[in-house]
Amino acid sequence: MNLKRTYLALAGIALAGSSAPFVLPPLASSAALFESRPLDASRFAVLARPVGAADWNLLVLEQIQTRPLCWQPRADGLIDPTLNRFDFTGICSRYLDSNGYSLRIADQDVANDYRLRLQQIGQELQLQASSPDQPELLVVGRATVPLRDRDAFVAIQLEPGWELQRRAFGGQTLSHIYFANTTPLDQLIARSSGRGAPRDSGPALSRLERATAPWSAGVIQPRRQVQAQPPVQSIPLAQPGRTIALQVIPFRE
Protein backbone atom coordinates (compact mmCIF):
# COMPACT_ATOMS: atom_id res chain seq x y z
CA MET A 1 0.00 0.00 0.00
CA ASN A 2 1.25 3.45 -0.87
CA LEU A 3 1.19 5.33 2.45
CA LYS A 4 1.59 8.71 0.82
CA ARG A 5 -1.55 8.18 -1.28
CA THR A 6 -3.37 6.89 1.80
CA TYR A 7 -2.86 9.96 3.97
CA LEU A 8 -3.49 12.32 1.03
CA ALA A 9 -6.73 10.50 0.31
CA LEU A 10 -7.80 10.74 3.94
CA ALA A 11 -7.02 14.43 3.95
CA GLY A 12 -9.11 14.89 0.79
CA ILE A 13 -12.10 13.09 2.29
CA ALA A 14 -11.91 15.22 5.41
CA LEU A 15 -11.85 18.40 3.38
CA ALA A 16 -14.68 17.29 1.10
CA GLY A 17 -16.93 16.61 4.09
CA SER A 18 -16.52 20.09 5.49
CA SER A 19 -18.20 23.17 4.08
CA ALA A 20 -15.99 25.60 6.01
CA PRO A 21 -12.67 26.68 4.55
CA PHE A 22 -9.83 24.71 6.07
CA VAL A 23 -6.20 25.85 5.92
CA LEU A 24 -3.51 23.96 7.82
CA PRO A 25 -0.14 25.69 8.30
CA PRO A 26 2.80 23.78 6.78
CA LEU A 27 4.49 23.08 10.13
CA ALA A 28 1.29 21.94 11.79
CA SER A 29 0.49 19.75 8.79
CA SER A 30 3.87 18.02 8.80
CA ALA A 31 3.78 17.59 12.57
CA ALA A 32 0.29 16.05 12.40
CA LEU A 33 1.05 13.74 9.48
CA PHE A 34 4.55 12.51 10.26
CA GLU A 35 6.44 11.15 13.21
CA SER A 36 10.07 10.06 13.46
CA ARG A 37 11.90 7.00 14.70
CA PRO A 38 15.51 6.66 15.89
CA LEU A 39 18.04 4.88 13.69
CA ASP A 40 21.16 2.82 14.24
CA ALA A 41 23.81 5.39 13.29
CA SER A 42 26.40 2.66 12.65
CA ARG A 43 24.47 1.56 9.55
CA PHE A 44 24.55 5.03 7.96
CA ALA A 45 27.18 7.29 6.44
CA VAL A 46 26.67 11.00 5.75
CA LEU A 47 28.93 11.81 2.81
CA ALA A 48 30.00 14.68 0.58
CA ARG A 49 30.63 13.87 -3.07
CA PRO A 50 32.86 16.24 -5.05
CA VAL A 51 31.24 17.80 -8.10
CA GLY A 52 33.27 19.75 -10.65
CA ALA A 53 36.15 21.87 -9.45
CA ALA A 54 34.77 23.15 -6.16
CA ASP A 55 31.16 22.04 -5.50
CA TRP A 56 29.84 19.24 -3.29
CA ASN A 57 26.72 17.07 -3.19
CA LEU A 58 25.25 15.62 -0.01
CA LEU A 59 24.20 11.98 0.13
CA VAL A 60 23.40 9.42 2.82
CA LEU A 61 24.23 5.72 2.44
CA GLU A 62 22.58 2.94 4.43
CA GLN A 63 23.99 -0.56 4.95
CA ILE A 64 20.96 -2.88 4.86
CA GLN A 65 22.78 -6.24 4.67
CA THR A 66 26.05 -6.83 6.47
CA ARG A 67 27.94 -7.89 3.31
CA PRO A 68 29.23 -6.72 0.97
CA LEU A 69 30.18 -3.36 2.43
CA CYS A 70 28.58 -0.33 0.81
CA TRP A 71 31.51 1.97 1.71
CA GLN A 72 34.96 1.65 3.20
CA PRO A 73 37.40 4.19 4.69
CA ARG A 74 40.63 4.73 2.78
CA ALA A 75 44.09 5.25 4.21
CA ASP A 76 44.10 8.90 3.09
CA GLY A 77 41.00 9.72 5.15
CA LEU A 78 38.49 9.63 2.29
CA ILE A 79 35.61 7.17 1.83
CA ASP A 80 35.56 4.61 -0.97
CA PRO A 81 31.96 4.10 -2.27
CA THR A 82 32.34 0.36 -2.86
CA LEU A 83 28.64 -0.05 -3.72
CA ASN A 84 29.49 1.33 -7.17
CA ARG A 85 31.28 -1.93 -7.98
CA PHE A 86 28.42 -4.40 -7.44
CA ASP A 87 24.65 -4.70 -7.68
CA PHE A 88 23.63 -3.19 -4.34
CA THR A 89 19.89 -3.89 -4.68
CA GLY A 90 18.63 -4.97 -1.27
CA ILE A 91 22.09 -4.44 0.23
CA CYS A 92 22.54 -0.65 0.23
CA SER A 93 20.19 2.32 0.12
CA ARG A 94 21.02 5.79 -1.17
CA TYR A 95 19.42 9.09 -0.20
CA LEU A 96 20.54 11.62 -2.78
CA ASP A 97 18.48 14.80 -2.48
CA SER A 98 15.58 16.52 -0.70
CA ASN A 99 13.28 13.67 -1.75
CA GLY A 100 15.35 11.35 0.43
CA TYR A 101 16.24 13.57 3.38
CA SER A 102 15.16 16.79 5.09
CA LEU A 103 15.42 18.75 8.35
CA ARG A 104 13.33 18.09 11.45
CA ILE A 105 13.65 20.39 14.47
CA ALA A 106 11.80 19.96 17.77
CA ASP A 107 9.41 17.39 16.23
CA GLN A 108 8.54 19.72 13.35
CA ASP A 109 9.35 19.23 9.68
CA VAL A 110 11.01 22.43 8.47
CA ALA A 111 11.76 21.36 4.91
CA ASN A 112 9.56 24.20 3.61
CA ASP A 113 11.75 26.76 5.35
CA TYR A 114 15.26 25.25 5.48
CA ARG A 115 17.49 23.66 2.86
CA LEU A 116 20.62 21.61 3.44
CA ARG A 117 23.80 22.52 1.59
CA LEU A 118 27.53 21.83 1.74
CA GLN A 119 29.89 24.79 1.98
CA GLN A 120 33.68 24.54 2.01
CA ILE A 121 35.59 27.13 4.06
CA GLY A 122 39.31 26.57 3.67
CA GLN A 123 39.93 22.91 4.50
CA GLU A 124 36.69 22.61 6.48
CA LEU A 125 33.50 21.37 4.89
CA GLN A 126 30.28 22.39 6.63
CA LEU A 127 26.83 20.87 6.29
CA GLN A 128 24.64 23.94 6.70
CA ALA A 129 20.90 24.48 7.01
CA SER A 130 19.89 27.82 5.49
CA SER A 131 16.63 29.71 5.17
CA PRO A 132 15.83 32.72 2.95
CA ASP A 133 13.95 34.23 5.92
CA GLN A 134 16.75 33.80 8.47
CA PRO A 135 20.27 35.27 8.17
CA GLU A 136 21.77 32.84 10.70
CA LEU A 137 23.05 29.52 9.36
CA LEU A 138 22.65 26.30 11.32
CA VAL A 139 25.73 24.08 11.15
CA VAL A 140 24.51 20.47 11.14
CA GLY A 141 27.83 18.73 10.49
CA ARG A 142 31.51 19.26 9.70
CA ALA A 143 34.45 17.54 8.05
CA THR A 144 38.07 18.22 7.21
CA VAL A 145 38.89 17.76 3.53
CA PRO A 146 42.23 15.90 3.30
CA LEU A 147 42.22 16.08 -0.50
CA ARG A 148 39.80 16.23 -3.41
CA ASP A 149 39.26 12.99 -5.35
CA ARG A 150 36.35 12.68 -7.76
CA ASP A 151 36.16 8.93 -7.06
CA ALA A 152 36.03 9.23 -3.26
CA PHE A 153 33.77 10.91 -0.71
CA VAL A 154 34.31 12.93 2.47
CA ALA A 155 32.64 11.68 5.68
CA ILE A 156 30.56 14.31 7.52
CA GLN A 157 30.38 14.16 11.32
CA LEU A 158 27.14 15.51 12.75
CA GLU A 159 27.36 18.25 15.36
CA PRO A 160 26.28 17.50 18.97
CA GLY A 161 22.50 17.37 19.24
CA TRP A 162 21.98 16.28 15.62
CA GLU A 163 21.13 12.72 14.61
CA LEU A 164 19.58 10.73 11.80
CA GLN A 165 15.97 9.62 12.22
CA ARG A 166 13.46 7.95 9.92
CA ARG A 167 10.10 9.42 8.96
CA ALA A 168 7.07 7.46 10.13
CA PHE A 169 3.36 7.63 9.34
CA GLY A 170 0.55 5.75 11.03
CA GLY A 171 3.02 3.70 13.05
CA GLN A 172 4.92 2.54 9.94
CA THR A 173 8.38 3.75 8.98
CA LEU A 174 9.00 5.31 5.58
CA SER A 175 12.15 5.58 3.51
CA HIS A 176 12.65 9.30 4.15
CA ILE A 177 15.55 10.30 6.44
CA TYR A 178 15.60 13.24 8.85
CA PHE A 179 18.53 15.28 10.06
CA ALA A 180 16.87 15.81 13.43
CA ASN A 181 17.46 17.96 16.50
CA THR A 182 15.17 18.12 19.51
CA THR A 183 16.24 21.66 20.47
CA PRO A 184 13.69 24.38 19.61
CA LEU A 185 14.51 26.37 16.49
CA ASP A 186 14.81 29.73 18.27
CA GLN A 187 17.45 28.29 20.60
CA LEU A 188 19.43 26.85 17.70
CA ILE A 189 19.35 30.25 15.99
CA ALA A 190 20.48 31.97 19.20
CA ARG A 191 23.40 29.56 19.57
CA SER A 192 24.39 30.04 15.96
CA SER A 193 24.41 33.83 16.34
CA GLY A 194 26.38 33.64 19.59
CA ARG A 195 23.61 35.03 21.78
CA GLY A 196 23.30 31.75 23.60
CA ALA A 197 27.03 31.30 24.28
CA PRO A 198 28.23 31.61 27.91
CA ARG A 199 29.97 34.83 28.82
CA ASP A 200 33.42 35.11 30.41
CA SER A 201 33.51 36.43 33.96
CA GLY A 202 36.37 38.83 33.17
CA PRO A 203 36.36 41.89 30.95
CA ALA A 204 36.12 41.15 27.25
CA LEU A 205 37.29 43.10 24.26
CA SER A 206 35.00 44.02 21.44
CA ARG A 207 35.53 42.48 17.99
CA LEU A 208 37.12 45.73 16.76
CA GLU A 209 39.44 45.91 19.79
CA ARG A 210 40.53 42.29 19.30
CA ALA A 211 41.25 42.93 15.64
CA THR A 212 43.34 46.05 16.31
CA ALA A 213 45.06 44.94 19.51
CA PRO A 214 48.88 44.60 19.25
CA TRP A 215 48.68 40.86 20.07
CA SER A 216 46.20 40.18 17.27
CA ALA A 217 49.06 39.46 14.89
CA GLY A 218 50.71 37.12 17.39
CA VAL A 219 53.48 39.56 18.45
CA ILE A 220 53.26 42.15 21.18
CA GLN A 221 54.89 45.36 20.01
CA PRO A 222 56.54 47.40 22.80
CA ARG A 223 55.69 51.04 23.02
CA ARG A 224 58.46 53.44 21.96
CA GLN A 225 59.49 55.82 24.74
CA VAL A 226 59.60 59.43 23.62
CA GLN A 227 61.93 61.66 25.66
CA ALA A 228 60.42 64.95 26.66
CA GLN A 229 62.09 67.95 25.07
CA PRO A 230 62.49 71.31 26.82
CA PRO A 231 60.03 73.92 25.74
CA VAL A 232 61.10 76.10 22.87
CA GLN A 233 61.01 79.79 23.72
CA SER A 234 60.41 82.38 21.10
CA ILE A 235 63.34 84.71 20.32
CA PRO A 236 62.41 88.40 20.31
CA LEU A 237 63.17 90.39 17.24
CA ALA A 238 66.27 92.59 17.36
CA GLN A 239 65.78 96.31 17.86
CA PRO A 240 68.25 98.93 16.55
CA GLY A 241 70.92 99.89 19.13
CA ARG A 242 69.89 97.09 21.57
CA THR A 243 71.75 93.92 22.56
CA ILE A 244 69.70 90.74 22.95
CA ALA A 245 70.73 88.15 25.54
CA LEU A 246 70.18 84.62 24.23
CA GLN A 247 69.31 81.75 26.55
CA VAL A 248 71.91 78.97 26.57
CA ILE A 249 70.34 75.48 26.24
CA PRO A 250 72.66 72.67 27.41
CA PHE A 251 73.41 69.91 24.85
CA ARG A 252 72.15 66.40 25.67
CA GLU A 253 72.87 63.12 23.91
XYZ file of C-alpha atoms in Angstrom:
253
model
C 0.000 0.000 0.000
C 1.249 3.448 -0.866
C 1.191 5.326 2.448
C 1.588 8.706 0.821
C -1.547 8.181 -1.284
C -3.366 6.894 1.800
C -2.857 9.959 3.972
C -3.491 12.317 1.032
C -6.729 10.501 0.308
C -7.802 10.740 3.944
C -7.021 14.435 3.954
C -9.111 14.893 0.788
C -12.104 13.087 2.290
C -11.913 15.216 5.413
C -11.852 18.397 3.378
C -14.684 17.287 1.101
C -16.927 16.609 4.093
C -16.516 20.090 5.492
C -18.204 23.174 4.081
C -15.991 25.600 6.013
C -12.669 26.678 4.546
C -9.826 24.712 6.075
C -6.202 25.848 5.923
C -3.511 23.961 7.817
C -0.142 25.686 8.300
C 2.802 23.779 6.778
C 4.495 23.078 10.132
C 1.287 21.941 11.788
C 0.493 19.754 8.787
C 3.871 18.022 8.804
C 3.784 17.592 12.573
C 0.293 16.051 12.401
C 1.053 13.743 9.476
C 4.549 12.512 10.263
C 6.443 11.147 13.205
C 10.074 10.062 13.465
C 11.898 6.995 14.696
C 15.511 6.659 15.886
C 18.044 4.879 13.688
C 21.160 2.818 14.243
C 23.807 5.386 13.286
C 26.403 2.659 12.645
C 24.470 1.563 9.555
C 24.550 5.028 7.956
C 27.178 7.289 6.442
C 26.671 11.004 5.749
C 28.932 11.812 2.815
C 30.002 14.682 0.577
C 30.633 13.867 -3.069
C 32.858 16.237 -5.048
C 31.241 17.803 -8.101
C 33.270 19.747 -10.653
C 36.153 21.870 -9.452
C 34.766 23.154 -6.161
C 31.161 22.037 -5.503
C 29.840 19.238 -3.292
C 26.715 17.073 -3.190
C 25.250 15.620 -0.013
C 24.198 11.976 0.131
C 23.401 9.424 2.819
C 24.232 5.725 2.443
C 22.584 2.943 4.427
C 23.987 -0.564 4.948
C 20.964 -2.882 4.862
C 22.777 -6.240 4.672
C 26.049 -6.832 6.468
C 27.937 -7.890 3.314
C 29.234 -6.719 0.968
C 30.178 -3.358 2.432
C 28.576 -0.326 0.810
C 31.506 1.967 1.713
C 34.960 1.654 3.202
C 37.398 4.192 4.693
C 40.627 4.725 2.776
C 44.093 5.247 4.210
C 44.099 8.897 3.090
C 41.001 9.725 5.153
C 38.489 9.633 2.290
C 35.609 7.167 1.829
C 35.561 4.610 -0.975
C 31.960 4.096 -2.265
C 32.340 0.356 -2.855
C 28.643 -0.052 -3.720
C 29.490 1.330 -7.171
C 31.284 -1.932 -7.979
C 28.420 -4.402 -7.441
C 24.645 -4.696 -7.685
C 23.628 -3.188 -4.343
C 19.893 -3.887 -4.679
C 18.631 -4.968 -1.267
C 22.086 -4.439 0.228
C 22.538 -0.645 0.231
C 20.191 2.318 0.124
C 21.024 5.791 -1.166
C 19.418 9.089 -0.199
C 20.542 11.616 -2.777
C 18.477 14.803 -2.478
C 15.578 16.518 -0.700
C 13.276 13.668 -1.746
C 15.349 11.347 0.427
C 16.239 13.573 3.379
C 15.162 16.789 5.093
C 15.416 18.751 8.346
C 13.333 18.093 11.447
C 13.649 20.391 14.470
C 11.801 19.959 17.767
C 9.415 17.391 16.232
C 8.541 19.719 13.347
C 9.352 19.231 9.676
C 11.015 22.427 8.471
C 11.757 21.360 4.906
C 9.560 24.201 3.608
C 11.754 26.764 5.353
C 15.257 25.253 5.475
C 17.492 23.658 2.860
C 20.618 21.608 3.443
C 23.798 22.522 1.593
C 27.526 21.830 1.742
C 29.889 24.793 1.980
C 33.681 24.542 2.007
C 35.589 27.125 4.059
C 39.312 26.566 3.673
C 39.933 22.913 4.498
C 36.693 22.614 6.478
C 33.499 21.366 4.891
C 30.281 22.386 6.626
C 26.833 20.875 6.290
C 24.640 23.944 6.698
C 20.902 24.483 7.006
C 19.889 27.821 5.490
C 16.627 29.709 5.169
C 15.827 32.724 2.955
C 13.947 34.232 5.918
C 16.749 33.805 8.468
C 20.272 35.273 8.169
C 21.767 32.839 10.695
C 23.055 29.518 9.359
C 22.649 26.301 11.325
C 25.734 24.076 11.148
C 24.507 20.470 11.139
C 27.828 18.726 10.489
C 31.512 19.265 9.696
C 34.445 17.540 8.047
C 38.070 18.222 7.206
C 38.892 17.764 3.531
C 42.227 15.903 3.304
C 42.221 16.077 -0.498
C 39.800 16.232 -3.411
C 39.255 12.994 -5.348
C 36.354 12.678 -7.758
C 36.156 8.927 -7.057
C 36.033 9.232 -3.257
C 33.769 10.907 -0.709
C 34.312 12.928 2.473
C 32.642 11.678 5.683
C 30.563 14.309 7.516
C 30.381 14.159 11.320
C 27.137 15.514 12.749
C 27.364 18.254 15.357
C 26.276 17.505 18.969
C 22.496 17.366 19.238
C 21.981 16.279 15.622
C 21.132 12.718 14.605
C 19.578 10.730 11.797
C 15.968 9.623 12.223
C 13.456 7.946 9.924
C 10.104 9.416 8.960
C 7.066 7.456 10.135
C 3.361 7.627 9.341
C 0.546 5.753 11.035
C 3.015 3.704 13.046
C 4.918 2.545 9.944
C 8.381 3.752 8.985
C 8.999 5.312 5.582
C 12.155 5.577 3.507
C 12.651 9.303 4.151
C 15.554 10.301 6.442
C 15.598 13.240 8.851
C 18.534 15.278 10.060
C 16.872 15.811 13.427
C 17.462 17.960 16.505
C 15.166 18.121 19.514
C 16.239 21.664 20.466
C 13.685 24.382 19.605
C 14.513 26.372 16.492
C 14.812 29.733 18.267
C 17.451 28.288 20.604
C 19.429 26.849 17.697
C 19.351 30.246 15.992
C 20.479 31.970 19.197
C 23.395 29.555 19.572
C 24.386 30.039 15.955
C 24.413 33.827 16.338
C 26.376 33.637 19.588
C 23.611 35.032 21.777
C 23.303 31.752 23.601
C 27.028 31.305 24.278
C 28.225 31.609 27.906
C 29.973 34.832 28.821
C 33.424 35.105 30.409
C 33.510 36.434 33.960
C 36.371 38.826 33.171
C 36.360 41.893 30.946
C 36.120 41.148 27.254
C 37.293 43.103 24.260
C 35.005 44.020 21.441
C 35.532 42.482 17.985
C 37.123 45.732 16.763
C 39.435 45.909 19.789
C 40.528 42.292 19.303
C 41.253 42.926 15.639
C 43.336 46.053 16.305
C 45.060 44.940 19.513
C 48.880 44.597 19.250
C 48.682 40.857 20.069
C 46.200 40.176 17.274
C 49.059 39.465 14.895
C 50.708 37.123 17.394
C 53.480 39.560 18.447
C 53.265 42.154 21.184
C 54.886 45.360 20.009
C 56.541 47.401 22.803
C 55.685 51.036 23.022
C 58.464 53.438 21.958
C 59.487 55.816 24.742
C 59.601 59.425 23.616
C 61.932 61.657 25.660
C 60.422 64.948 26.659
C 62.095 67.948 25.074
C 62.493 71.306 26.819
C 60.028 73.915 25.741
C 61.103 76.099 22.865
C 61.006 79.790 23.725
C 60.415 82.384 21.101
C 63.340 84.712 20.323
C 62.408 88.400 20.313
C 63.172 90.394 17.238
C 66.274 92.595 17.360
C 65.779 96.311 17.863
C 68.250 98.925 16.549
C 70.916 99.892 19.128
C 69.891 97.091 21.570
C 71.754 93.916 22.556
C 69.696 90.737 22.951
C 70.729 88.153 25.544
C 70.176 84.616 24.226
C 69.306 81.754 26.554
C 71.905 78.973 26.570
C 70.340 75.476 26.244
C 72.658 72.673 27.407
C 73.413 69.914 24.849
C 72.148 66.404 25.670
C 72.872 63.124 23.905
